[in-house]
Short mmCIF file of C-alpha atoms in Angstrom, two decimals:
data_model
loop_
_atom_site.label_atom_id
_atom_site.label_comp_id
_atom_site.label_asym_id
_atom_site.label_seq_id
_atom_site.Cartn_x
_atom_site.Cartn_y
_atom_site.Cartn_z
CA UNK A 169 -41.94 -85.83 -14.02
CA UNK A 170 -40.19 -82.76 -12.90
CA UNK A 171 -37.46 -82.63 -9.98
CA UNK A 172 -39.51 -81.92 -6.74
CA UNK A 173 -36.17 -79.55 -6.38
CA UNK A 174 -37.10 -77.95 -9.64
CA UNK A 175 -40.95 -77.42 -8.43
CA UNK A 176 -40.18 -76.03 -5.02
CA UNK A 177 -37.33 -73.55 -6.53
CA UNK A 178 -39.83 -72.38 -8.87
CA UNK A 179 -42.59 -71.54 -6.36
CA UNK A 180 -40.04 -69.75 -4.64
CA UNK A 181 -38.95 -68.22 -7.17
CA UNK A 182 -42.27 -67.11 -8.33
CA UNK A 183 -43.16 -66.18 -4.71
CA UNK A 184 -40.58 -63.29 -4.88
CA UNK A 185 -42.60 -61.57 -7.56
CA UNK A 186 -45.65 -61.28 -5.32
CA UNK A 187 -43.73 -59.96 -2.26
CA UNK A 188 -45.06 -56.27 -3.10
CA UNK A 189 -48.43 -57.60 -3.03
CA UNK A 190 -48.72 -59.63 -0.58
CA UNK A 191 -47.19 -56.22 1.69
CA UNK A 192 -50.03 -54.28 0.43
CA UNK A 193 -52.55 -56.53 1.47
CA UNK A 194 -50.62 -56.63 5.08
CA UNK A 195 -49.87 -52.94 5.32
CA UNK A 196 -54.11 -52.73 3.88
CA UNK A 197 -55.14 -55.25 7.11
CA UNK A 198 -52.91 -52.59 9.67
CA UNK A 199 -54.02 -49.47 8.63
CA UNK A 200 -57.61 -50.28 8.13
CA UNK A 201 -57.58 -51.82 11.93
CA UNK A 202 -55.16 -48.87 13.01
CA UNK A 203 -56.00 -45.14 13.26
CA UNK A 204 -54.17 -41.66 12.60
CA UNK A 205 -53.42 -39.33 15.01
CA UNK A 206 -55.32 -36.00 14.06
CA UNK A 207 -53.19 -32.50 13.27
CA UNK A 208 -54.79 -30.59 16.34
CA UNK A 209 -53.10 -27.14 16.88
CA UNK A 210 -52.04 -27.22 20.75
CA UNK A 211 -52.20 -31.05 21.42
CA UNK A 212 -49.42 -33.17 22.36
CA UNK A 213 -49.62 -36.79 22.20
CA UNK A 214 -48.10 -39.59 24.24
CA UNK A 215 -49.12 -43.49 24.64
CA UNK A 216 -50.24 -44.33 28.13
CA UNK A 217 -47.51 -44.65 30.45
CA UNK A 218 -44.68 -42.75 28.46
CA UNK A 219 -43.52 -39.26 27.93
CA UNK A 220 -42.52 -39.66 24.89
CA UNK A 221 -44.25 -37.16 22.49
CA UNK A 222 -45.74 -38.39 19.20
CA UNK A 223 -45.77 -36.81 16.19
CA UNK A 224 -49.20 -35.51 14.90
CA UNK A 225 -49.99 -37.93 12.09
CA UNK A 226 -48.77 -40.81 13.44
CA UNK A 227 -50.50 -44.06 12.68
CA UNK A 228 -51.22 -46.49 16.11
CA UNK A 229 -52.45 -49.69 16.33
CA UNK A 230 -55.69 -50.27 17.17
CA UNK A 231 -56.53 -51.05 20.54
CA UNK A 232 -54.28 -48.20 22.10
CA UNK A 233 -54.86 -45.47 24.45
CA UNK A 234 -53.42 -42.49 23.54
CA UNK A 235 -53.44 -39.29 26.34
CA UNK A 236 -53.51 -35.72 25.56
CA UNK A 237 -52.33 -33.06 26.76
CA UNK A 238 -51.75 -29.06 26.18
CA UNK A 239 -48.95 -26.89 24.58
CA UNK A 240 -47.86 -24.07 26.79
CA UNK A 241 -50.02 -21.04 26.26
CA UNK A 242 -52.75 -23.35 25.89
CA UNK A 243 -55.74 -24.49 28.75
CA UNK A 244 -56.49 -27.60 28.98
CA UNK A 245 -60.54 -27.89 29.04
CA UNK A 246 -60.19 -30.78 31.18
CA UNK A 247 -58.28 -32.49 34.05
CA UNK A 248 -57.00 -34.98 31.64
CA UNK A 249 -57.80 -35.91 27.60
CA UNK A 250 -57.56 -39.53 26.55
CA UNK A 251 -58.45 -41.29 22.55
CA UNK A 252 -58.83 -44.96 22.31
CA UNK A 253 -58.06 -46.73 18.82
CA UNK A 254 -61.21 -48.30 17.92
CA UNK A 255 -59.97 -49.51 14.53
CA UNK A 256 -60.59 -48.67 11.15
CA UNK A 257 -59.46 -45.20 11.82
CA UNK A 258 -62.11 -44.72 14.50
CA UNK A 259 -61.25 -42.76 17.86
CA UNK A 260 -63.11 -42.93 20.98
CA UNK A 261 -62.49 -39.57 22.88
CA UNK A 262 -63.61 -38.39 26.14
CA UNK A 263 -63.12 -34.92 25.08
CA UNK A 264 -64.56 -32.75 21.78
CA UNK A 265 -61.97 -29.80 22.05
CA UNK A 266 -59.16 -30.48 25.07
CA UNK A 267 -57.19 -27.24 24.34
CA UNK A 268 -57.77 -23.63 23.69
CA UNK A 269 -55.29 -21.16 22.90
CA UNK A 270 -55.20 -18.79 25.57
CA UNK A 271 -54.80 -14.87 25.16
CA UNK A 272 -52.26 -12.62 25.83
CA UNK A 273 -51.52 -10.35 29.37
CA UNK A 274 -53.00 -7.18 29.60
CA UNK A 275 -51.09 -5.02 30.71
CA UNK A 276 -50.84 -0.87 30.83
CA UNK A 277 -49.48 1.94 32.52
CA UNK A 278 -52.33 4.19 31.99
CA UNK A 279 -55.56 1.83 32.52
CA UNK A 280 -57.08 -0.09 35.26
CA UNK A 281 -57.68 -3.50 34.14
CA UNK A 282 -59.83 -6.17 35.78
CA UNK A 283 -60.47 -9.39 34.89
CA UNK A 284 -63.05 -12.32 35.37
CA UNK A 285 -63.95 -15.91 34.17
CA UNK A 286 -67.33 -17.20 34.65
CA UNK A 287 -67.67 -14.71 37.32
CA UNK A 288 -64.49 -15.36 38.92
CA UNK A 289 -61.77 -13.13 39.78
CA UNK A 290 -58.68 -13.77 36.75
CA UNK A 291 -55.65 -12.48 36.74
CA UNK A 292 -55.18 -10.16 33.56
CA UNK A 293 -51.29 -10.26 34.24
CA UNK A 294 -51.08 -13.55 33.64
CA UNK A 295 -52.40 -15.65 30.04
CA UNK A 296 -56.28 -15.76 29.90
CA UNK A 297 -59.00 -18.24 29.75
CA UNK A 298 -61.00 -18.02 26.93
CA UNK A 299 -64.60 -16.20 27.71
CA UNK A 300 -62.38 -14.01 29.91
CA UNK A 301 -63.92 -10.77 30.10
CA UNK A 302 -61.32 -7.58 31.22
CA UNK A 303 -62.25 -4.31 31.93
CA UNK A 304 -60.54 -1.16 31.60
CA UNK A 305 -60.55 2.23 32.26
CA UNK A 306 -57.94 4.87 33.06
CA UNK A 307 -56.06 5.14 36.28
CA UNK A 308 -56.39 8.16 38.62
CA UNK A 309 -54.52 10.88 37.28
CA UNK A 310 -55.24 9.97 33.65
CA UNK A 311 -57.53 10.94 31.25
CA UNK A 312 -59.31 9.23 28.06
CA UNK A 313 -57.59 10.43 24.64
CA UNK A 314 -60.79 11.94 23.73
CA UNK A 315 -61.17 14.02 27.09
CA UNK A 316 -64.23 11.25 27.89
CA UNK A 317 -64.21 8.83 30.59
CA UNK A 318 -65.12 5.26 29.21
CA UNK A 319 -64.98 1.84 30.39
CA UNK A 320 -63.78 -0.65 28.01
CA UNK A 321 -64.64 -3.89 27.63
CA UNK A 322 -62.51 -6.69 25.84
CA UNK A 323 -63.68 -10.80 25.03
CA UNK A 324 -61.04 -13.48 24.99
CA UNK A 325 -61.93 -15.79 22.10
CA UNK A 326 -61.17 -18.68 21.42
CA UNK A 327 -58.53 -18.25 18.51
CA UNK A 328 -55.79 -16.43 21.66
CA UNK A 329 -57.09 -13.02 20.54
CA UNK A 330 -58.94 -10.25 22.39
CA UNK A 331 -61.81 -8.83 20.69
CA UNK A 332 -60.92 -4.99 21.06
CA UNK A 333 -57.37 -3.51 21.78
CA UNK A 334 -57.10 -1.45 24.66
CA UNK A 335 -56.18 2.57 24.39
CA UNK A 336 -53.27 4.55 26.38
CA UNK A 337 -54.36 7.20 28.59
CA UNK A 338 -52.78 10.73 29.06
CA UNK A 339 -51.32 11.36 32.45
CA UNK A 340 -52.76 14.56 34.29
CA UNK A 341 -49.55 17.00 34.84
CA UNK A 342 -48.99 19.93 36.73
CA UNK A 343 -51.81 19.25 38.87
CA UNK A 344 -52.04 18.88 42.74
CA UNK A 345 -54.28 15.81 43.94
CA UNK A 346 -53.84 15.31 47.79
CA UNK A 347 -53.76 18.24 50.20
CA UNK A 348 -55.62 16.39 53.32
CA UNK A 349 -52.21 14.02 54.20
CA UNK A 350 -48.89 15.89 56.37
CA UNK A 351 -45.97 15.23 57.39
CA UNK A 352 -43.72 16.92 59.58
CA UNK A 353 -40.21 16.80 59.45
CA UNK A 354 -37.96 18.77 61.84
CA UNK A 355 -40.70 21.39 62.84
CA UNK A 356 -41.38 21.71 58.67
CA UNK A 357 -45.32 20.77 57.38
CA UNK A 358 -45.06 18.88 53.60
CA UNK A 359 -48.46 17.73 52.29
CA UNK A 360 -48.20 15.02 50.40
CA UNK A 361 -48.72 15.97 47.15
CA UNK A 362 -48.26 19.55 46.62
CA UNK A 363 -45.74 18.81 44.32
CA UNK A 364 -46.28 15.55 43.15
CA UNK A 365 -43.65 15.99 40.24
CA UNK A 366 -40.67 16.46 42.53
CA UNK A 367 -38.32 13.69 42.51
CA UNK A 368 -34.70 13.52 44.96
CA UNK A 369 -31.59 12.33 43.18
CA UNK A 370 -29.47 9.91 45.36
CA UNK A 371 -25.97 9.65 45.04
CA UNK A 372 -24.62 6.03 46.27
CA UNK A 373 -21.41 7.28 49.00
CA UNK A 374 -19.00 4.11 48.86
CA UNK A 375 -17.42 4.89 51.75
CA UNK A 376 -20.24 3.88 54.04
CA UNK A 377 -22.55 2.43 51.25
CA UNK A 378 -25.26 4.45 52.03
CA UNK A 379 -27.22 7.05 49.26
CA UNK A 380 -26.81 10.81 49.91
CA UNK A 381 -29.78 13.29 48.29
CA UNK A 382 -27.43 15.53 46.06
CA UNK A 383 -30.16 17.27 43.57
CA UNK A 384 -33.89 17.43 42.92
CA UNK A 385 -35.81 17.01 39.84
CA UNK A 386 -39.32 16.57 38.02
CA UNK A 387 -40.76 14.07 36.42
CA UNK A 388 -41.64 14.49 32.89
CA UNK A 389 -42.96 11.30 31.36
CA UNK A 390 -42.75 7.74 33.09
CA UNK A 391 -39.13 6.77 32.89
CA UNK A 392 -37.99 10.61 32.38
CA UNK A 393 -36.43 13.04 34.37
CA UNK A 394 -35.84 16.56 34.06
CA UNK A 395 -32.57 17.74 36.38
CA UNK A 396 -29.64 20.02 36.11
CA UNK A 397 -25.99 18.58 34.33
CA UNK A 398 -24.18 20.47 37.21
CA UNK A 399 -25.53 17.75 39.61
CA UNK A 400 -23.73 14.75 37.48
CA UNK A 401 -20.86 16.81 35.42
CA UNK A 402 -17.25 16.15 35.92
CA UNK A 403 -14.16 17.85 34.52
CA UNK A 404 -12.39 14.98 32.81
CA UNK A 405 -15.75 13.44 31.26
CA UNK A 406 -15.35 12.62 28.10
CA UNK A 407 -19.24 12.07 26.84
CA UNK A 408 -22.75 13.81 27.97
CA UNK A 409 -24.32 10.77 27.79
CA UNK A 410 -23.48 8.80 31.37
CA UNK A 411 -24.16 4.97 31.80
CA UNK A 412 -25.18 3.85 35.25
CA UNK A 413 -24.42 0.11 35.45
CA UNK A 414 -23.31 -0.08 39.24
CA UNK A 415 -26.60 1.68 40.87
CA UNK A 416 -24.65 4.73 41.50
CA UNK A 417 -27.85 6.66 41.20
CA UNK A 418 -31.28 6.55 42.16
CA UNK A 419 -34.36 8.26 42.50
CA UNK A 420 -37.13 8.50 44.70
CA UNK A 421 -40.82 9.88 43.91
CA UNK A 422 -43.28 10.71 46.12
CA UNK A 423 -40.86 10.95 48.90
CA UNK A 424 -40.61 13.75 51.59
CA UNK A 425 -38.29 12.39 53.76
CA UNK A 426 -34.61 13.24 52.79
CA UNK A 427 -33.48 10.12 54.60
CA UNK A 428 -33.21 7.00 51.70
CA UNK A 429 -33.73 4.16 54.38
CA UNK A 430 -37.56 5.61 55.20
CA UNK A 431 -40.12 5.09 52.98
CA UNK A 432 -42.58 7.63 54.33
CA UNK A 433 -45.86 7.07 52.79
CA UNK A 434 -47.80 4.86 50.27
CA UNK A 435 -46.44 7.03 47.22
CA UNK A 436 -42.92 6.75 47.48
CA UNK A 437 -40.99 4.82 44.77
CA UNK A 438 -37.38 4.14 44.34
CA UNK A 439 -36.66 3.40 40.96
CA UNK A 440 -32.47 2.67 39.62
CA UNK A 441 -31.51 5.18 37.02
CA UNK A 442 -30.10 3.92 33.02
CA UNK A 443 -28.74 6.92 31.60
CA UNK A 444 -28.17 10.11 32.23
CA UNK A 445 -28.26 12.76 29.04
CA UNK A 446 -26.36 15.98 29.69
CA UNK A 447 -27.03 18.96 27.52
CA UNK A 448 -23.85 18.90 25.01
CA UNK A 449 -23.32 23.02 25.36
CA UNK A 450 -22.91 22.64 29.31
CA UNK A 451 -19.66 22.54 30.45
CA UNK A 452 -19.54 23.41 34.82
CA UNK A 453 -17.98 26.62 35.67
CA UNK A 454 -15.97 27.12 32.55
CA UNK A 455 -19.06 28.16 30.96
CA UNK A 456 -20.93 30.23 33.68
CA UNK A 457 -23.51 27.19 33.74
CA UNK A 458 -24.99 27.59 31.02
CA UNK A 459 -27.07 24.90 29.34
CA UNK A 460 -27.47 23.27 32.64
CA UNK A 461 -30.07 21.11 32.12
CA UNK A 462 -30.00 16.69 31.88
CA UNK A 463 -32.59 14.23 31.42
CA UNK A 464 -32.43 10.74 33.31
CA UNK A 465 -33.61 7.83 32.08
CA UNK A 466 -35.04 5.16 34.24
CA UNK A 467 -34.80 1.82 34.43
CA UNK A 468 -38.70 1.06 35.14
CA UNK A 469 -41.41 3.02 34.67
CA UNK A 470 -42.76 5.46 37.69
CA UNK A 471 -46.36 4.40 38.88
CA UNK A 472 -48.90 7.91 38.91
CA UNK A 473 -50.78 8.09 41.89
CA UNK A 474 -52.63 10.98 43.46
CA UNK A 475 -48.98 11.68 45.32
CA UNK A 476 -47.16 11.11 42.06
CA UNK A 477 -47.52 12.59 38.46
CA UNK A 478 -45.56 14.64 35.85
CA UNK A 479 -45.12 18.53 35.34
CA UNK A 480 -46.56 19.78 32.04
CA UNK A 481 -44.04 20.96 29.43
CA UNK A 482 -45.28 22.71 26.55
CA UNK A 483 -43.99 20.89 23.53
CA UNK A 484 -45.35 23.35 21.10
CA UNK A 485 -45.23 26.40 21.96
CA UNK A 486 -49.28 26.49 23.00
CA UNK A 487 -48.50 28.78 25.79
CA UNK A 488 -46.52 32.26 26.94
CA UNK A 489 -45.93 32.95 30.12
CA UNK A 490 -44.96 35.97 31.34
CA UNK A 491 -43.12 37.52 34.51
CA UNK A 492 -45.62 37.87 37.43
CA UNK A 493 -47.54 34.94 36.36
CA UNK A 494 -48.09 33.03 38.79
CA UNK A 495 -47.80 29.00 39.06
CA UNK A 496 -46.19 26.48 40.89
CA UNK A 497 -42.50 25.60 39.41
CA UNK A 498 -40.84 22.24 38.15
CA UNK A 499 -37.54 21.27 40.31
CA UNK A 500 -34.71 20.88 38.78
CA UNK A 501 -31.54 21.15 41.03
#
């Protein structure tokens, strides 16, 4: 008879050859009694009670609750989304879709936009619901590209995207709007709007930290503004192109009152300037003024109103004026 010693280090040592095995069987029991969590674009997962995110694909024993919630820039469908482990690789959801990627802001310069969910009032500013349904059309002082007034109307589906892309409207120029609103300043009558181009160029004076008007000007797109270089030049500059970084200069639109503190009607914006372009031939009384002409850039866009919109300029040549006709001019000094 063989050593009991002999018998039992043999079945051990036999054992060892079935380890494999016998871990596929186990690893077989957990994952048929444990389930995957699915690849959902926009879902985070977390176990009940933690905050620790889990990995899509993750395998969890059966029996656990599992709570879902949304990635940024996606709504959550409902207050809260929760899966149960049934086993087997069976889930038991309260929800069929939790999360939806929401679209993008709508935003324009040109276009009215308003926005609605389910009848609601929405925000188009802000991300948007799917089903969210924005309208737009231009703003006052704007026209269509094709010279037709239209109202367009955009879909948020339910992939983030809106349905239609929205057009860019061509500001009205050279055109008066308001003639019914007056001020008086000093004895002088300004309607509001009789030159809604105009623009006054303030000049911050250190010494008492208030801004002094020193030149006019005229608006020619929505950050851009036509001026004279005498109003900025110095002697010693070394470069035409001047970059405000201290808010030495601003400018006001739709503005009537000379004073900077008084904001004297619903149009008026004050807006810091970027840069300031003088024309490279100008250079002050050395040469007789000639070339004097800059363009300021601002640092936001200027809102058109009925008090506020551009001058025309005739970019190609479409036009010829001659002396005695009559118009309204484009300040510049």
């Amino acid at each position: 008879m063989d050593d009991p010693k002999d018998g039992i280090f043999s079945g051990f040592a036999d054992l060892k050859y079935y380890v494999q095995w016998i871990r596929g069987i186990l690893n077989k029991h957990f994952i048929e009694n444990s389930c995957f969590l699915p690849i959902v674009e926009g879902i985070l997962y977390s176990y009940e009670g933690s905050n620790e995110i889990l990995s899509h694909g993750t395998l969890i024993n059966h029996h656990r609750t599992i709570i879902e919630k949304c990635e940024l820039g996606y709504h959550m469908a409902y207050p809260i989304g929760i899966r149960f482990c049934q086993g087997k690789g069976k889930w038991l959801s309260n929800t069929e879709k939790l999360c939806f990627k929401m679209c993008p802001p709508l935003i324009s310069d040109s276009l009215d936009i308003k926005c609605s969910h389910n009848g609601k009032y929405a925000n188009c500013s802000n991300l948007s619901i799917p089903d969210t349904i924005a309208t737009a059309s231009c703003k006052p002082t704007f026209t269509a590209p094709n010279g037709q007034e239209i109202t367009l109307e955009l879909l948020c589906q339910s992939n983030g995207l809106w349905n239609k892309q929205l057009y860019r409207c061509h500001p009205y120029c050279g055109r008066v709007y308001v003639k019914n609103h007056v001020l008086i300043d000093n004895g002088d009558k300004a309607l509001v709007g009789t030159a809604p181009w105009n623009v006054g160029i303030y000049q911050l004076n250190k010494t008492d930290s208030n801004y002094d008007m020193i030149c006019g000007g005229s608006i020619i797109s929505p950050n851009l503004i036509i001026s004279a270089a005498h109003c900025f030049w110095k002697k010693a500059m070394l470069s035409k192109k001047i970059s405000i970084t201290d808010d030495l200069y601003k400018i006001a639109v739709g503005k009537y009152d000379r004073n900077f503190t008084i904001i004297d009607n619903e149009f008026t914006q004050i807006i810091n300037v970027e840069t300031i372009h003088l024309k490279e031939g100008y250079y002050g009384p050395t040469g007789f003024h000639a070339e004097d002409i800059a363009i300021i850039v601002l640092q936001n866009l200027v809102s058109f109103s009925n008090g506020v919109s551009p001058i025309c300029i005739d970019w190609n040549g479409k036009y010829n004026v001659a002396n005695g006709d009559q118009g309204k001019k484009a300040q510049t000094s």
